[in-house]
Short mmCIF file of C-alpha atoms in Angstrom, two decimals:
data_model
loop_
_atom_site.label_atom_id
_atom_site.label_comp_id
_atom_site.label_asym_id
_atom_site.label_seq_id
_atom_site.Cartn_x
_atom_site.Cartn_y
_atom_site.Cartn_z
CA UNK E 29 107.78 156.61 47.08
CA UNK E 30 106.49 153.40 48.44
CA UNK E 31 103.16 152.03 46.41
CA UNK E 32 101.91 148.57 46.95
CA UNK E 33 101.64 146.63 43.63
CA UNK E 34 98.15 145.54 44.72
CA UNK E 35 97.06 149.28 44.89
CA UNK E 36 98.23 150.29 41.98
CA UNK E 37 96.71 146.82 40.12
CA UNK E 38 93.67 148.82 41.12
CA UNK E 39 94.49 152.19 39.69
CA UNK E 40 95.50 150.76 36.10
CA UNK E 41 92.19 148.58 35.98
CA UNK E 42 90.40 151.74 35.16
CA UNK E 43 87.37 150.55 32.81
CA UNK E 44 88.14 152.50 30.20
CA UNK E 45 91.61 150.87 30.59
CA UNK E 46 90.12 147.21 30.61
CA UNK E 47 87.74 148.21 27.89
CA UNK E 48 90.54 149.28 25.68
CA UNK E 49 92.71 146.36 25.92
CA UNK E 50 89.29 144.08 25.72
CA UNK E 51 88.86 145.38 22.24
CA UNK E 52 92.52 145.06 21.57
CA UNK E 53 92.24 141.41 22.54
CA UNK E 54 89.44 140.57 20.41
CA UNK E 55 90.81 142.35 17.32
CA UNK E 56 93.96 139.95 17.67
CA UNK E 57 91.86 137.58 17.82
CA UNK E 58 89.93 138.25 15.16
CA UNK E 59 92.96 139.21 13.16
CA UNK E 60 94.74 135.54 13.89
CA UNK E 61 91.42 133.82 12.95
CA UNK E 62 90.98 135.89 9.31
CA UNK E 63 95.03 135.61 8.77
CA UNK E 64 94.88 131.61 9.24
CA UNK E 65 91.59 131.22 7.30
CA UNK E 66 93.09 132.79 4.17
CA UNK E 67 96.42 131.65 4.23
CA UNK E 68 95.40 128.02 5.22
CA UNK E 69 93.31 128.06 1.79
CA UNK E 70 96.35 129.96 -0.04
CA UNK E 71 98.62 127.45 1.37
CA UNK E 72 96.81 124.80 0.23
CA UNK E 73 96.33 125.85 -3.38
CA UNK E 74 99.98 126.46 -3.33
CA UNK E 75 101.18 123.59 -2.38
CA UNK E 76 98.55 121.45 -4.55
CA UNK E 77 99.96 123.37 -7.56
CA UNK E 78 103.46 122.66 -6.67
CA UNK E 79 102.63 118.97 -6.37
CA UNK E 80 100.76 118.36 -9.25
CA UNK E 81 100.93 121.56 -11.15
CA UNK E 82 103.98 121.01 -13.75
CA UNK E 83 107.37 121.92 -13.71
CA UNK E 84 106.84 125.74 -14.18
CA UNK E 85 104.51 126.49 -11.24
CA UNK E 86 106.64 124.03 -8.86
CA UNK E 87 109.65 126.50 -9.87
CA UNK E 88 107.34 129.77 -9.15
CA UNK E 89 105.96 128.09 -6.00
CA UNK E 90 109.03 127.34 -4.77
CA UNK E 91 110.51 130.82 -5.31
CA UNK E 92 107.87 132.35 -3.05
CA UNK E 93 108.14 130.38 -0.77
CA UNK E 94 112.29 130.85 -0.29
CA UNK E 95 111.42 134.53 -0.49
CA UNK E 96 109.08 134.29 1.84
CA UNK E 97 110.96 132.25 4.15
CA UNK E 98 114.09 134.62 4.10
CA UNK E 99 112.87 137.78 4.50
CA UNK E 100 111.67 139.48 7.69
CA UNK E 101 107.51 139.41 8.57
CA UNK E 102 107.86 142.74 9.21
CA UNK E 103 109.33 144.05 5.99
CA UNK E 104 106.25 142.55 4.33
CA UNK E 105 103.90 144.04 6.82
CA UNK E 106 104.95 147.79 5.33
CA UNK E 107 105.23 146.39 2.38
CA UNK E 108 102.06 145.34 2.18
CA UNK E 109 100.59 148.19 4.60
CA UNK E 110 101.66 150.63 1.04
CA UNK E 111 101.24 148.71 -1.71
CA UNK E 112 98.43 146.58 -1.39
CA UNK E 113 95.61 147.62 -2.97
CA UNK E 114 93.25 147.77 -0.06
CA UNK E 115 91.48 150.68 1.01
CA UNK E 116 91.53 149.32 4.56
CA UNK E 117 94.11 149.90 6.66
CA UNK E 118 93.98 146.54 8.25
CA UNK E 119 93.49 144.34 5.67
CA UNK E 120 96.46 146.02 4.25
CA UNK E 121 98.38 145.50 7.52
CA UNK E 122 97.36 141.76 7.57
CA UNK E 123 97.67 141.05 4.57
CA UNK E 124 101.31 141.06 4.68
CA UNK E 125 101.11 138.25 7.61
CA UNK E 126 98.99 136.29 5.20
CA UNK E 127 101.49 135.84 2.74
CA UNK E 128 103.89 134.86 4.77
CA UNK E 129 101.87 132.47 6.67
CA UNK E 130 100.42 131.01 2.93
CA UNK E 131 104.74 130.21 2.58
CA UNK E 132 105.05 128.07 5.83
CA UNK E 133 101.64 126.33 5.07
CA UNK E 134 102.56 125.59 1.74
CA UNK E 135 105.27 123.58 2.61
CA UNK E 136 103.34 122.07 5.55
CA UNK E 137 101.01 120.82 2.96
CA UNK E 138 103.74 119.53 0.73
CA UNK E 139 105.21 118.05 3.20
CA UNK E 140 101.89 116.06 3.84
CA UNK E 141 101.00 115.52 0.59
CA UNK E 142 104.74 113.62 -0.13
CA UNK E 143 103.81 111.62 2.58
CA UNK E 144 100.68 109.38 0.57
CA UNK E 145 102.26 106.77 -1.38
CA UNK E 146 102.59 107.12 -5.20
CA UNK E 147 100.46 103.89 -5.07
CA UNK E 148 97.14 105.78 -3.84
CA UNK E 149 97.13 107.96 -7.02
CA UNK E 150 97.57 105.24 -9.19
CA UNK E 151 95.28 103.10 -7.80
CA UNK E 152 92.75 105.98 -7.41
CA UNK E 153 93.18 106.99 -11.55
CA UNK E 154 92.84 102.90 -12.54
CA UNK E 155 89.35 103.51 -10.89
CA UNK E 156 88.32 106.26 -13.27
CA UNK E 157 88.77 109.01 -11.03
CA UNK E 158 90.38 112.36 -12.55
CA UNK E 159 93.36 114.20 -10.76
CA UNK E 160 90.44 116.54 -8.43
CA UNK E 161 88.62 114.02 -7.64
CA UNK E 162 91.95 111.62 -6.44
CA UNK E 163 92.83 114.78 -4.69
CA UNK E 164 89.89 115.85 -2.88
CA UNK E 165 88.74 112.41 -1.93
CA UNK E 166 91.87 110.25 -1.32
CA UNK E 167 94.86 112.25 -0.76
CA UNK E 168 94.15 115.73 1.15
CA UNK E 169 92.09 114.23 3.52
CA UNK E 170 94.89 111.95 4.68
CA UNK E 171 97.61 114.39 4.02
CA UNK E 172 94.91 117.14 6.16
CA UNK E 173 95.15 114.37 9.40
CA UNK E 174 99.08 114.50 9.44
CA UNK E 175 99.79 118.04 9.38
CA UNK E 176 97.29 119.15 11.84
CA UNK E 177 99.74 119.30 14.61
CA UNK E 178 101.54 121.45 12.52
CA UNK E 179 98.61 123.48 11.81
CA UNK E 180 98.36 123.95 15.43
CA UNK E 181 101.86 125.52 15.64
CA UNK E 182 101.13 127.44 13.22
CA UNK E 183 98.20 128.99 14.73
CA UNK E 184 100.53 129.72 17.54
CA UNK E 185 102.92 131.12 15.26
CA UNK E 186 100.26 133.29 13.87
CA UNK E 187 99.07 134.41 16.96
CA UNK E 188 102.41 135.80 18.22
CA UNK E 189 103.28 137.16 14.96
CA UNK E 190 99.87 140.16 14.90
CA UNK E 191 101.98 141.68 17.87
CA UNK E 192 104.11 143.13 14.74
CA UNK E 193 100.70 144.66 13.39
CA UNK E 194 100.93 147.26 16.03
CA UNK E 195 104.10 148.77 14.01
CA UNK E 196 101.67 150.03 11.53
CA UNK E 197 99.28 151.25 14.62
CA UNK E 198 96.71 148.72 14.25
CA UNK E 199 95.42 148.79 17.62
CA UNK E 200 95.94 145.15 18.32
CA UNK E 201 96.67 143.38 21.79
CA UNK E 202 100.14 144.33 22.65
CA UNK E 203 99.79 147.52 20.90
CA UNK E 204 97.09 148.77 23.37
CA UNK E 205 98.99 146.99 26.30
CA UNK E 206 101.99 149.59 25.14
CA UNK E 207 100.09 152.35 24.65
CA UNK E 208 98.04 151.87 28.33
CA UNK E 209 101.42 151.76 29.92
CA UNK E 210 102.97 154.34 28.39
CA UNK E 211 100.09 156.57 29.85
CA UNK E 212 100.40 155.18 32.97
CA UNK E 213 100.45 158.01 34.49
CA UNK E 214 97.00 159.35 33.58
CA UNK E 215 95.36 156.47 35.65
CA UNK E 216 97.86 156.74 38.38
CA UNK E 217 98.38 160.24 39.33
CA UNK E 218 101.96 159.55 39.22
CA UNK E 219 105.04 159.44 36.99
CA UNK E 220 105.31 155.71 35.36
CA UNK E 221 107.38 153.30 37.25
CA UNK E 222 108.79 150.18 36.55
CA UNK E 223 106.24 148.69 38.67
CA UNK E 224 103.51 149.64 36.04
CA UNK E 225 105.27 147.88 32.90
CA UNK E 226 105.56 144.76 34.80
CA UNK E 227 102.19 145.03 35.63
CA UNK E 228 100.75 145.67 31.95
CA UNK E 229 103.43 143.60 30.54
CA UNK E 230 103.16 140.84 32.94
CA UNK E 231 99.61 140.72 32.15
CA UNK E 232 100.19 141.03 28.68
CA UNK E 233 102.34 137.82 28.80
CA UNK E 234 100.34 135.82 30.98
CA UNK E 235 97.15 135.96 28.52
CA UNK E 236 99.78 134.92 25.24
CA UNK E 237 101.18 132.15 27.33
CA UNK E 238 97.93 130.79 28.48
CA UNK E 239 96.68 130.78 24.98
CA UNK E 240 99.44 129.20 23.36
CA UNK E 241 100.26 126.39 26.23
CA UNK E 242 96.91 125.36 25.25
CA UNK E 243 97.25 125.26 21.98
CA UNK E 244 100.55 123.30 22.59
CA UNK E 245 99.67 120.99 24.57
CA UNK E 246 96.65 120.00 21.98
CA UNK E 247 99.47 120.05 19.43
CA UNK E 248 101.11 117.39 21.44
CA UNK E 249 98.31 115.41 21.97
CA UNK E 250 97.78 115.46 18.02
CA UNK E 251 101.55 114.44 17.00
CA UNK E 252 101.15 111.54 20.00
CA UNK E 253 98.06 110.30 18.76
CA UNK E 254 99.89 110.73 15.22
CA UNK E 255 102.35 108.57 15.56
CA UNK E 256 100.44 105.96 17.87
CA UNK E 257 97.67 105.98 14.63
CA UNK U 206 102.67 154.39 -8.65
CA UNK U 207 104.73 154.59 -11.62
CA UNK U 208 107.47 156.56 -10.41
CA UNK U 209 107.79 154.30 -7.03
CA UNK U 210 111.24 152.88 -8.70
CA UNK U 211 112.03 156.08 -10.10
CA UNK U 212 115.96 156.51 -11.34
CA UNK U 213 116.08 159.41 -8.92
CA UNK U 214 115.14 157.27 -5.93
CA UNK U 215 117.73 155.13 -6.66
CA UNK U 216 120.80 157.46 -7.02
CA UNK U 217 119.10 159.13 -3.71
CA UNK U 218 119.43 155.67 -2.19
CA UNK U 219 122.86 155.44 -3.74
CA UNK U 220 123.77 158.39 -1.80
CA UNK U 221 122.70 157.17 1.56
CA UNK U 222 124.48 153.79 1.23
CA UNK U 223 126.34 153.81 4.55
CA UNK U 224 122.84 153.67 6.23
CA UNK U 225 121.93 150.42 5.51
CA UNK U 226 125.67 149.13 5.38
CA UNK U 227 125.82 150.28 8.75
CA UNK U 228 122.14 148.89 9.52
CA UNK U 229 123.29 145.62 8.32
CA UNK U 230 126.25 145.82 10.43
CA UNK U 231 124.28 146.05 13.59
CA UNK U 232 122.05 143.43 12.41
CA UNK U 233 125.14 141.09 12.25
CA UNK U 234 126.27 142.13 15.68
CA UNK U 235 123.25 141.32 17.31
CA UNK U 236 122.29 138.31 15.47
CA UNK U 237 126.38 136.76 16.84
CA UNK U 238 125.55 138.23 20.17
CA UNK U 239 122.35 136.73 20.28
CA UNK U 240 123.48 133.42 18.53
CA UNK U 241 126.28 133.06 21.21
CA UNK U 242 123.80 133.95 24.40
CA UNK U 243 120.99 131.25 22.60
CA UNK U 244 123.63 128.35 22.20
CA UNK U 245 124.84 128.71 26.09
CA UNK U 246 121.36 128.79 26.60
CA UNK U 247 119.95 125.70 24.11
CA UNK U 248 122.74 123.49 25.43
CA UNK U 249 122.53 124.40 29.35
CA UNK U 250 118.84 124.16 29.16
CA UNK U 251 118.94 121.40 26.82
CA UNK U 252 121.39 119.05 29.04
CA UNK U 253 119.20 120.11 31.85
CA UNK U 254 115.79 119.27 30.06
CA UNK U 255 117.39 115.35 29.60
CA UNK U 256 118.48 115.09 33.21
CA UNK U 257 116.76 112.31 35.62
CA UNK U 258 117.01 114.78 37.97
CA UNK U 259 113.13 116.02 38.36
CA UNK U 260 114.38 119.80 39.93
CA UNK U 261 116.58 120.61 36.47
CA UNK U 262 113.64 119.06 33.57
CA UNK U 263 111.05 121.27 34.89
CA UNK U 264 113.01 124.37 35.21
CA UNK U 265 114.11 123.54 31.67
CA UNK U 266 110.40 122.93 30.72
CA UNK U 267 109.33 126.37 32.42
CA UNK U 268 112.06 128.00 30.69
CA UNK U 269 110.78 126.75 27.11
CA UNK U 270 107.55 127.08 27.75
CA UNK U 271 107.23 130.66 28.53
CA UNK U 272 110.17 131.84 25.76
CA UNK U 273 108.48 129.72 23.01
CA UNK U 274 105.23 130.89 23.82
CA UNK U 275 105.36 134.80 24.16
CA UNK U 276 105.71 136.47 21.31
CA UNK U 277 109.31 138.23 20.68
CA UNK U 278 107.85 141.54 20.45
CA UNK U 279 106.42 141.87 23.99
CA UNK U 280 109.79 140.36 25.41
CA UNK U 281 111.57 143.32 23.56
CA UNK U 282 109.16 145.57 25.16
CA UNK U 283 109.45 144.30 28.77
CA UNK U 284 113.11 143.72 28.85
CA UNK U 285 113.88 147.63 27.45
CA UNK U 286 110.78 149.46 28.96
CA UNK U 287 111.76 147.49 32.43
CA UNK U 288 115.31 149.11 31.93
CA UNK U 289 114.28 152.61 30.80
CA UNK U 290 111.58 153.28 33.46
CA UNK U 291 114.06 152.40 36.01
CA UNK U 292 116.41 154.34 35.01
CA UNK U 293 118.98 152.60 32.87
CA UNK U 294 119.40 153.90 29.87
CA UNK U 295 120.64 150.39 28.21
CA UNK U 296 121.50 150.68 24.55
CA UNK U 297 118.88 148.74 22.11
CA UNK U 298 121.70 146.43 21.01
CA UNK U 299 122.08 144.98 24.04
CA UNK U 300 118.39 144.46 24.40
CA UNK U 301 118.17 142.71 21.34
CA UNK U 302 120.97 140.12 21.89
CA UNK U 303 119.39 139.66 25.56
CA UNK U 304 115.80 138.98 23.64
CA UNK U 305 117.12 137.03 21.07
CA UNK U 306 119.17 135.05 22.60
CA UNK U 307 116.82 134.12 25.50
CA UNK U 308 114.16 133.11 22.74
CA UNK U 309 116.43 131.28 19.83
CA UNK U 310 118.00 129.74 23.72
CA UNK U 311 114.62 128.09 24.50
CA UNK U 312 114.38 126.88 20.71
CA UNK U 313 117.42 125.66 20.42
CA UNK U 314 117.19 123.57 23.97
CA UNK U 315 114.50 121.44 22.24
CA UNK U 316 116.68 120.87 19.27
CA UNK U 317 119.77 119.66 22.06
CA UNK U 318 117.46 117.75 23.45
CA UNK U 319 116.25 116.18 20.40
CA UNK U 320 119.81 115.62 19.77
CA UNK U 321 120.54 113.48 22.66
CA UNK U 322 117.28 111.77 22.97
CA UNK U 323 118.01 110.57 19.16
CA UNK U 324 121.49 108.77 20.51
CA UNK U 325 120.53 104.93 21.02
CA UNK U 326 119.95 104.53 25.30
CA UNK U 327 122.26 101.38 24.50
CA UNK U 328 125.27 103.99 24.38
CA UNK U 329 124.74 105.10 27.57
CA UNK U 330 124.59 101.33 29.28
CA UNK U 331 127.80 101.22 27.42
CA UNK U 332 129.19 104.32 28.40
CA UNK U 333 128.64 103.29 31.91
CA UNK U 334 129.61 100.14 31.63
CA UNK U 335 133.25 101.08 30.63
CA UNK U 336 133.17 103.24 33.68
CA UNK U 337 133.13 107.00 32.18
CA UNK U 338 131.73 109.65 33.84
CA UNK U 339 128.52 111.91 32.43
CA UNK U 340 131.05 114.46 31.13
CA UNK U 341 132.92 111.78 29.20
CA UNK U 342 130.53 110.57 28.00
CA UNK U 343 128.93 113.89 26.53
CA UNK U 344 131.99 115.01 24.89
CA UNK U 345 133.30 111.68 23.68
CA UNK U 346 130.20 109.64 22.77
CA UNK U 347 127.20 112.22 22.61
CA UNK U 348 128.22 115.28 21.41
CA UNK U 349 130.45 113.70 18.33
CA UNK U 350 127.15 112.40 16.74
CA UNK U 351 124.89 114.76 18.09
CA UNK U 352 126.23 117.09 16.48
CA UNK U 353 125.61 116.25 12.68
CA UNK U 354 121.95 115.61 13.37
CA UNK U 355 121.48 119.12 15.29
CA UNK U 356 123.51 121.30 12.55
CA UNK U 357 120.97 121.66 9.98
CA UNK U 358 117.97 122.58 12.51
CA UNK U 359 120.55 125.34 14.49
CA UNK U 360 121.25 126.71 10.93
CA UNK U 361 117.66 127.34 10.19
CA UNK U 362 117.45 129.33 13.85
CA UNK U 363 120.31 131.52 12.95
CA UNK U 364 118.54 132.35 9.56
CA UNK U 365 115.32 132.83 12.23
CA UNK U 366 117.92 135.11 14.50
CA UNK U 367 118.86 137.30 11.65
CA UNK U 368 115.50 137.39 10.49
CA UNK U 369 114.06 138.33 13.42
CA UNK U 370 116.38 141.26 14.54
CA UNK U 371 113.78 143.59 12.87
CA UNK U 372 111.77 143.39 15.92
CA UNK U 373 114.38 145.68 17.39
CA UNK U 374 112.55 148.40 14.93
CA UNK U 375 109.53 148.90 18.33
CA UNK U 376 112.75 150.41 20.40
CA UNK U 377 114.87 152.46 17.64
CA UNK U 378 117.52 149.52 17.35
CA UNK U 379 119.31 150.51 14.41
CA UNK U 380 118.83 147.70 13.25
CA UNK U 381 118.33 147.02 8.89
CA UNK U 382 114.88 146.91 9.69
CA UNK U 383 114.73 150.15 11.38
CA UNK U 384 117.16 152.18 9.40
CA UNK U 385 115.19 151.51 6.30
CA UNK U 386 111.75 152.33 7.73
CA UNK U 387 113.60 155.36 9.14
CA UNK U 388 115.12 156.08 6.02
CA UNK U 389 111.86 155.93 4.42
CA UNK U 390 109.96 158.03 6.72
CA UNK U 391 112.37 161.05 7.04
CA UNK U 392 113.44 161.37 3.42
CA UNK U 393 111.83 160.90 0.15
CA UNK U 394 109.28 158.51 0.62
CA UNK U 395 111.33 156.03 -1.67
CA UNK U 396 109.63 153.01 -0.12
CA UNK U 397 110.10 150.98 -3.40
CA UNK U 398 114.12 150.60 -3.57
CA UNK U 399 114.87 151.10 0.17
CA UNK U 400 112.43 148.20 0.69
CA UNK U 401 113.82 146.23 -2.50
CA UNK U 402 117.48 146.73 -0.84
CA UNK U 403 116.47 145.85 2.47
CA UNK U 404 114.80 142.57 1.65
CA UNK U 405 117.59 141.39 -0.82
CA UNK U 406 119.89 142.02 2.22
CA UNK U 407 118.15 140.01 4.40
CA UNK U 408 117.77 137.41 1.31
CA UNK U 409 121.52 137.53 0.80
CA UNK U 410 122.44 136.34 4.31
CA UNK U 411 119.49 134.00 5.44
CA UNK U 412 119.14 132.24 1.70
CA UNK U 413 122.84 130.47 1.96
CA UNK U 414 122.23 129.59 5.41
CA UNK U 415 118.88 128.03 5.15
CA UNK U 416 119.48 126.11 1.56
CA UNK U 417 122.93 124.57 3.14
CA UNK U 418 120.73 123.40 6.08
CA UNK U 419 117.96 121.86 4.13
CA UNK U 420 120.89 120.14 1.75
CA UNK U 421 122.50 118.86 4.93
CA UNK U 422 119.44 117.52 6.34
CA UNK U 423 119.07 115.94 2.91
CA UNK U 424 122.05 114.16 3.18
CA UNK U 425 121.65 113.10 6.83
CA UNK U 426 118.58 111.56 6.10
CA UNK U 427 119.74 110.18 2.62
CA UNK U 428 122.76 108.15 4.69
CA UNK U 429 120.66 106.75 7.09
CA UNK U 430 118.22 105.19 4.89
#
């Protein structure tokens, strides 16, 4: 059987194929965007208790966040995708991701936040300011500007990581790439070949590493202006 | 809800202890297979990425660009549904050290490189001035100090090896991750302890590795202040 990779380009790119994985795009999409929002602001509140917070929540904080870090994203996904108290199935799903992003960007934050001298909070409290105010005017905003390359890697991190939603049949991107190859065959008129997952795969790849050597490369940018500031 | 931790669930899990034993098991295996493929990898790629010669850095570059930047899952996918459609029946272990190693690899070439490009460039005018050669020089002068400032950042990717052998669970790797959501599935629907057991396992081998790497890195940085 000899099939030219350009014809059979054409037989896949059905539009109910295109339109399928479309929507699969945007819900990663989508899904990335909501997961970062939530964990960037669970992150943060982590991380601010931790700092400031007292010896008990500092020994909590850090506690999730060794869990976190030691344990496999995907075990929390099913965890998460049963216990969670969600009646929808995707913010059950992604909620999962959430937590375990909150763990990285809590110590992204930390990290950041040890980096402002001692100096700024005392200077900021012999002004009259209380511990919010020091912290919402002086120090986040400065700890905020060094992690954002971070932030940026994170994003990518993020990004990858919905792939594993499709193990609890969300239909995200790679999980409608799958699920369009698998069924090659319907589009095709013939039995699947190789050909066809390096096609859908291929694809597949090419739109993840466009989006995330862009967001690299602005990462880089960030951590060179960074260190030149 | 209340019966999710049930004492029956438990002795049920009790019963089916070889699963996971043998679940971890595999996770080990492919986490040294992959560990082994990723450091030939890191350290070819790594050498290559500080080369002057132009040829070598931008293969290196390609290399890490496209292994950091697609996720593992889809390179799971490719490598085993490339192998099944064509006819191979290649065994999921395999797969996974291939993927794992080809993706901790590209990681672990920035770290090398990081390594190196931390050694003083006045070593290497001195290096050359005593008239060794770029392989003496690697294993007498580089590698010796290299070596203490890349430990702690290759520990954390073996923790992120182990860790992420559960993406072998998309192609039925017998892998912890899999047996347990297998387990799960075909038996009782005792998601509380299987999951319990399954995360303290992972906890159990990534915690020592990561909190020895974070207390070296401690140290390094404590001795050079």
């Amino acid at each position: 059987m000899n099939i030219n990779i350009f014809e059979e380009i054409r037989l896949l790119a059905t539009s109910y194929n295109l339109d399928y994985i479309f929507k699969g795009l945007l819900l990663t999409f989508e899904l990335a965007f909501g997961i970062l929002l939530v964990s960037f602001f669970l992150g943060v509140c982590l991380a601010l208790l931790k700092t400031y917070g007292g010896k008990i929540p500092e020994k909590i904080i850090t506690v999730y966040v060794e869990i976190f870090r030691n344990t496999p994203i995907l075990l929390w996904i099913f965890i998460c995708f049963i216990f969670m108290p969600f009646n929808s199935k995707l913010l059950r799903a992604s909620s999962g991701l959430c937590l375990v992003s909150a763990a990285a960007i809590c110590e992204m934050v930390r990290g950041g936040l040890n980096a402002i001298p001692k100096g700024q909070l005392e200077a900021g409290r012999s002004q009259g300011l209380n511990l919010i105010q020091i912290i919402v005017i002086i120090i986040f905003p400065q700890a905020f500007r060094r992690i954002i390359p971070n932030l940026i890697n994170q994003m990518i991190s993020v990004f990858k990581d919905t792939s594993f939603l499709g193990q609890v049949s969300i239909a995200e991107f790679l999980y409608c790439t799958k699920k369009i190859m698998a069924t090659a065959n319907v589009s095709t008129g013939h039995a699947v070949m190789p050909m066809d997952v390096f096609i859908m795969f291929g694809f597949a790849a090419l739109i993840y590493l466009v989006i995330n050597s862009i967001l690299s490369a602005i990462a880089r940018t960030a951590q060179k202006k960074l260190i030149a500031h | 809800m209340t019966d999710v931790f049930a004492l029956w669930r438990w002795q049920y899990l009790w019963n089916d202890r070889m699963v996971f034993i043998k679940g971890l098991w595999t996770t080990i295996i492919i986490a040294a297979g992959g560990l082994m493929l990723a450091l030939l990898l890191g350290f070819t790629f790594g050498l290559m990425a500080t080369s002057r010669n132009k040829i070598a850095k931008s293969f290196a570059r390609v290399y890490l660009e496209i292994f950091r930047n697609i996720p593992l899952t889809l390179q799971v996918l490719f490598i085993y549904y490339s192998f099944i459609y064509s006819g191979v029946k290649i065994s999921p272990t395999i797969v996974g050290i291939m993927a794992l190693g080809l993706c901790i690899g590209a990681l672990i070439s920035e770290i090398v490189r990081g390594g190196i490009e931390a050694i003083p460039k006045g070593q290497y005018e001195a290096t050359a001035a005593q008239g060794l050669t770029t392989l003496q020089t690697m294993r007498i002068v580089v590698l010796p100090q290299m070596i203490k400032i890349i430990m702690p950042p290759l520990a954390t990717q073996l923790a992120v090896l182990v860790l992420n052998t559960c993406v072998l669970q998309m192609i039925a790797g017998n892998d912890l991750m899999y047996v347990t959501s297998n387990w799960v599935a075909n038996g009782t629907l005792s998601y509380g302890p299987a999951y319990l057991v399954c995360g303290l396992l992972f906890f159990a081998v990534c915690y020592p590795i990561t909190s020895m790497a974070r207390r070296q890195e401690r140290l390094h940085l404590g001795t050079r202040r």
